[in-house]
């Protein structure tokens, strides 16, 4: 998986982009503040994914629909296929 969010830094929206050699049974993306508080969760079902290139839109709003403040956030992508699981952590900056 080549995982990136674009644009980064983001102003009003971003896309999580990645390549998949196989479609996982389950995929989640969680966005965290630097101190570890979850601000946004994405539960992605396998029917929403494609082999090879994928992109998931995010409007930079938290679970309550409020705009996130300027700063650095972490996002973790977690995938499960059968008994195998994989996770990747990357940084995201918001600058308005």
PDB file of C-alpha atoms in Angstrom:
ATOM      1  CA  UNK A   1       0.000   0.000   0.000  1.00  0.00           C
ATOM      2  CA  UNK A   2       1.280   3.423  -0.952  1.00  0.00           C
ATOM      3  CA  UNK A   3      -0.739   5.566   1.459  1.00  0.00           C
ATOM      4  CA  UNK A   4      -0.962   9.340   1.145  1.00  0.00           C
ATOM      5  CA  UNK A   5      -3.469  12.039   1.779  1.00  0.00           C
ATOM      6  CA  UNK A   6      -3.740  14.738  -0.830  1.00  0.00           C
ATOM      7  CA  UNK A   7      -3.479  17.662  -0.496  1.00  0.00           C
ATOM      8  CA  UNK A   8      -1.235  17.744   2.536  1.00  0.00           C
ATOM      9  CA  UNK A   9      -1.249  20.249   4.136  1.00  0.00           C
ATOM     10  CA  UNK A  10      -5.001  20.494   3.601  1.00  0.00           C
ATOM     11  CA  UNK A  11      -7.186  23.577   3.821  1.00  0.00           C
ATOM     12  CA  UNK A  12     -10.819  22.493   3.418  1.00  0.00           C
ATOM     13  CA  UNK A  13     -10.755  18.885   2.217  1.00  0.00           C
ATOM     14  CA  UNK A  14      -8.434  15.974   1.538  1.00  0.00           C
ATOM     15  CA  UNK A  15      -8.427  12.498   0.025  1.00  0.00           C
ATOM     16  CA  UNK A  16      -6.872   9.401   1.556  1.00  0.00           C
ATOM     17  CA  UNK A  17      -5.282   7.621  -1.399  1.00  0.00           C
ATOM     18  CA  UNK A  18      -3.826   4.126  -1.498  1.00  0.00           C
ATOM     19  CA  UNK A  19      -3.248   1.105  -3.727  1.00  0.00           C
ATOM     20  CA  UNK A  20      -4.617  -2.330  -2.896  1.00  0.00           C
ATOM     21  CA  UNK A  21      -3.247  -5.559  -4.432  1.00  0.00           C
ATOM     22  CA  UNK A  22      -6.271  -7.400  -2.945  1.00  0.00           C
ATOM     23  CA  UNK A  23      -9.536  -6.115  -1.505  1.00  0.00           C
ATOM     24  CA  UNK A  24      -9.620  -6.561   2.290  1.00  0.00           C
ATOM     25  CA  UNK A  25     -12.633  -7.921   4.188  1.00  0.00           C
ATOM     26  CA  UNK A  26     -12.660  -4.845   6.429  1.00  0.00           C
ATOM     27  CA  UNK A  27     -10.983  -1.452   6.354  1.00  0.00           C
ATOM     28  CA  UNK A  28     -11.039   1.399   8.879  1.00  0.00           C
ATOM     29  CA  UNK A  29      -9.457   4.834   8.909  1.00  0.00           C
ATOM     30  CA  UNK A  30      -9.205   6.632  12.241  1.00  0.00           C
ATOM     31  CA  UNK A  31      -7.972  10.214  12.568  1.00  0.00           C
ATOM     32  CA  UNK A  32      -6.372  11.250  15.874  1.00  0.00           C
ATOM     33  CA  UNK A  33      -5.109  14.413  17.511  1.00  0.00           C
ATOM     34  CA  UNK A  34      -1.432  14.352  18.486  1.00  0.00           C
ATOM     35  CA  UNK A  35      -2.454  13.467  22.057  1.00  0.00           C
ATOM     36  CA  UNK A  36      -4.336  10.389  20.828  1.00  0.00           C
ATOM     37  CA  UNK A  37      -7.995  11.498  20.868  1.00  0.00           C
ATOM     38  CA  UNK A  38     -10.058  10.113  17.954  1.00  0.00           C
ATOM     39  CA  UNK A  39     -11.717  12.899  15.969  1.00  0.00           C
ATOM     40  CA  UNK A  40     -13.025  10.980  12.928  1.00  0.00           C
ATOM     41  CA  UNK A  41     -13.743   7.345  12.034  1.00  0.00           C
ATOM     42  CA  UNK A  42     -14.307   5.804   8.626  1.00  0.00           C
ATOM     43  CA  UNK A  43     -15.648   2.244   8.311  1.00  0.00           C
ATOM     44  CA  UNK A  44     -15.200   1.174   4.716  1.00  0.00           C
ATOM     45  CA  UNK A  45     -16.882  -1.940   3.372  1.00  0.00           C
ATOM     46  CA  UNK A  46     -15.168  -4.059   0.723  1.00  0.00           C
ATOM     47  CA  UNK A  47     -17.789  -3.164  -1.917  1.00  0.00           C
ATOM     48  CA  UNK A  48     -16.576   0.475  -1.753  1.00  0.00           C
ATOM     49  CA  UNK A  49     -12.980  -0.512  -2.598  1.00  0.00           C
ATOM     50  CA  UNK A  50     -11.223  -1.215  -5.890  1.00  0.00           C
ATOM     51  CA  UNK A  51      -8.203  -3.271  -6.807  1.00  0.00           C
ATOM     52  CA  UNK A  52      -5.250  -0.961  -7.321  1.00  0.00           C
ATOM     53  CA  UNK A  53      -6.032   2.768  -6.816  1.00  0.00           C
ATOM     54  CA  UNK A  54      -8.560   4.041  -4.226  1.00  0.00           C
ATOM     55  CA  UNK A  55      -9.371   7.434  -2.781  1.00  0.00           C
ATOM     56  CA  UNK A  56     -11.584   8.301   0.177  1.00  0.00           C
ATOM     57  CA  UNK A  57     -12.879  11.882   0.520  1.00  0.00           C
ATOM     58  CA  UNK A  58     -12.828  13.750   3.840  1.00  0.00           C
ATOM     59  CA  UNK A  59     -14.155  17.284   4.455  1.00  0.00           C
ATOM     60  CA  UNK A  60     -11.877  17.792   7.507  1.00  0.00           C
ATOM     61  CA  UNK A  61     -14.787  17.735   9.951  1.00  0.00           C
ATOM     62  CA  UNK A  62     -14.953  15.700  13.145  1.00  0.00           C
ATOM     63  CA  UNK A  63     -17.615  13.175  14.171  1.00  0.00           C
ATOM     64  CA  UNK A  64     -19.906  16.035  15.302  1.00  0.00           C
ATOM     65  CA  UNK A  65     -19.585  17.843  11.962  1.00  0.00           C
ATOM     66  CA  UNK A  66     -17.361  20.632  13.317  1.00  0.00           C
ATOM     67  CA  UNK A  67     -14.307  21.884  11.406  1.00  0.00           C
ATOM     68  CA  UNK A  68     -11.013  20.702  12.858  1.00  0.00           C
ATOM     69  CA  UNK A  69      -8.530  23.287  14.080  1.00  0.00           C
ATOM     70  CA  UNK A  70      -5.221  24.015  12.379  1.00  0.00           C
ATOM     71  CA  UNK A  71      -2.532  21.577  13.371  1.00  0.00           C
ATOM     72  CA  UNK A  72      -1.008  18.161  12.835  1.00  0.00           C
ATOM     73  CA  UNK A  73      -3.130  15.017  13.077  1.00  0.00           C
ATOM     74  CA  UNK A  74      -2.340  11.321  12.704  1.00  0.00           C
ATOM     75  CA  UNK A  75      -4.377   8.861  10.725  1.00  0.00           C
ATOM     76  CA  UNK A  76      -4.266   5.094  10.971  1.00  0.00           C
ATOM     77  CA  UNK A  77      -5.491   2.815   8.210  1.00  0.00           C
ATOM     78  CA  UNK A  78      -6.334  -0.700   9.421  1.00  0.00           C
ATOM     79  CA  UNK A  79      -7.151  -3.587   7.102  1.00  0.00           C
ATOM     80  CA  UNK A  80      -8.209  -7.152   7.807  1.00  0.00           C
ATOM     81  CA  UNK A  81      -8.335 -10.050   5.348  1.00  0.00           C
ATOM     82  CA  UNK A  82      -9.146 -13.355   7.004  1.00  0.00           C
ATOM     83  CA  UNK A  83      -6.668 -13.832   9.868  1.00  0.00           C
ATOM     84  CA  UNK A  84      -4.175 -11.313   8.444  1.00  0.00           C
ATOM     85  CA  UNK A  85      -4.246  -7.652   9.485  1.00  0.00           C
ATOM     86  CA  UNK A  86      -2.140  -4.644   8.581  1.00  0.00           C
ATOM     87  CA  UNK A  87      -2.021  -1.044   9.759  1.00  0.00           C
ATOM     88  CA  UNK A  88      -0.287   2.085   8.572  1.00  0.00           C
ATOM     89  CA  UNK A  89       0.079   5.430  10.394  1.00  0.00           C
ATOM     90  CA  UNK A  90       0.719   8.742   8.600  1.00  0.00           C
ATOM     91  CA  UNK A  91       0.629  12.479   9.388  1.00  0.00           C
ATOM     92  CA  UNK A  92      -1.840  15.055   8.130  1.00  0.00           C
ATOM     93  CA  UNK A  93      -1.569  18.836   8.512  1.00  0.00           C
ATOM     94  CA  UNK A  94      -4.497  21.259   8.424  1.00  0.00           C
ATOM     95  CA  UNK A  95      -3.689  24.877   7.556  1.00  0.00           C
ATOM     96  CA  UNK A  96      -6.569  27.285   6.886  1.00  0.00           C
TER      97      UNK A  96
END
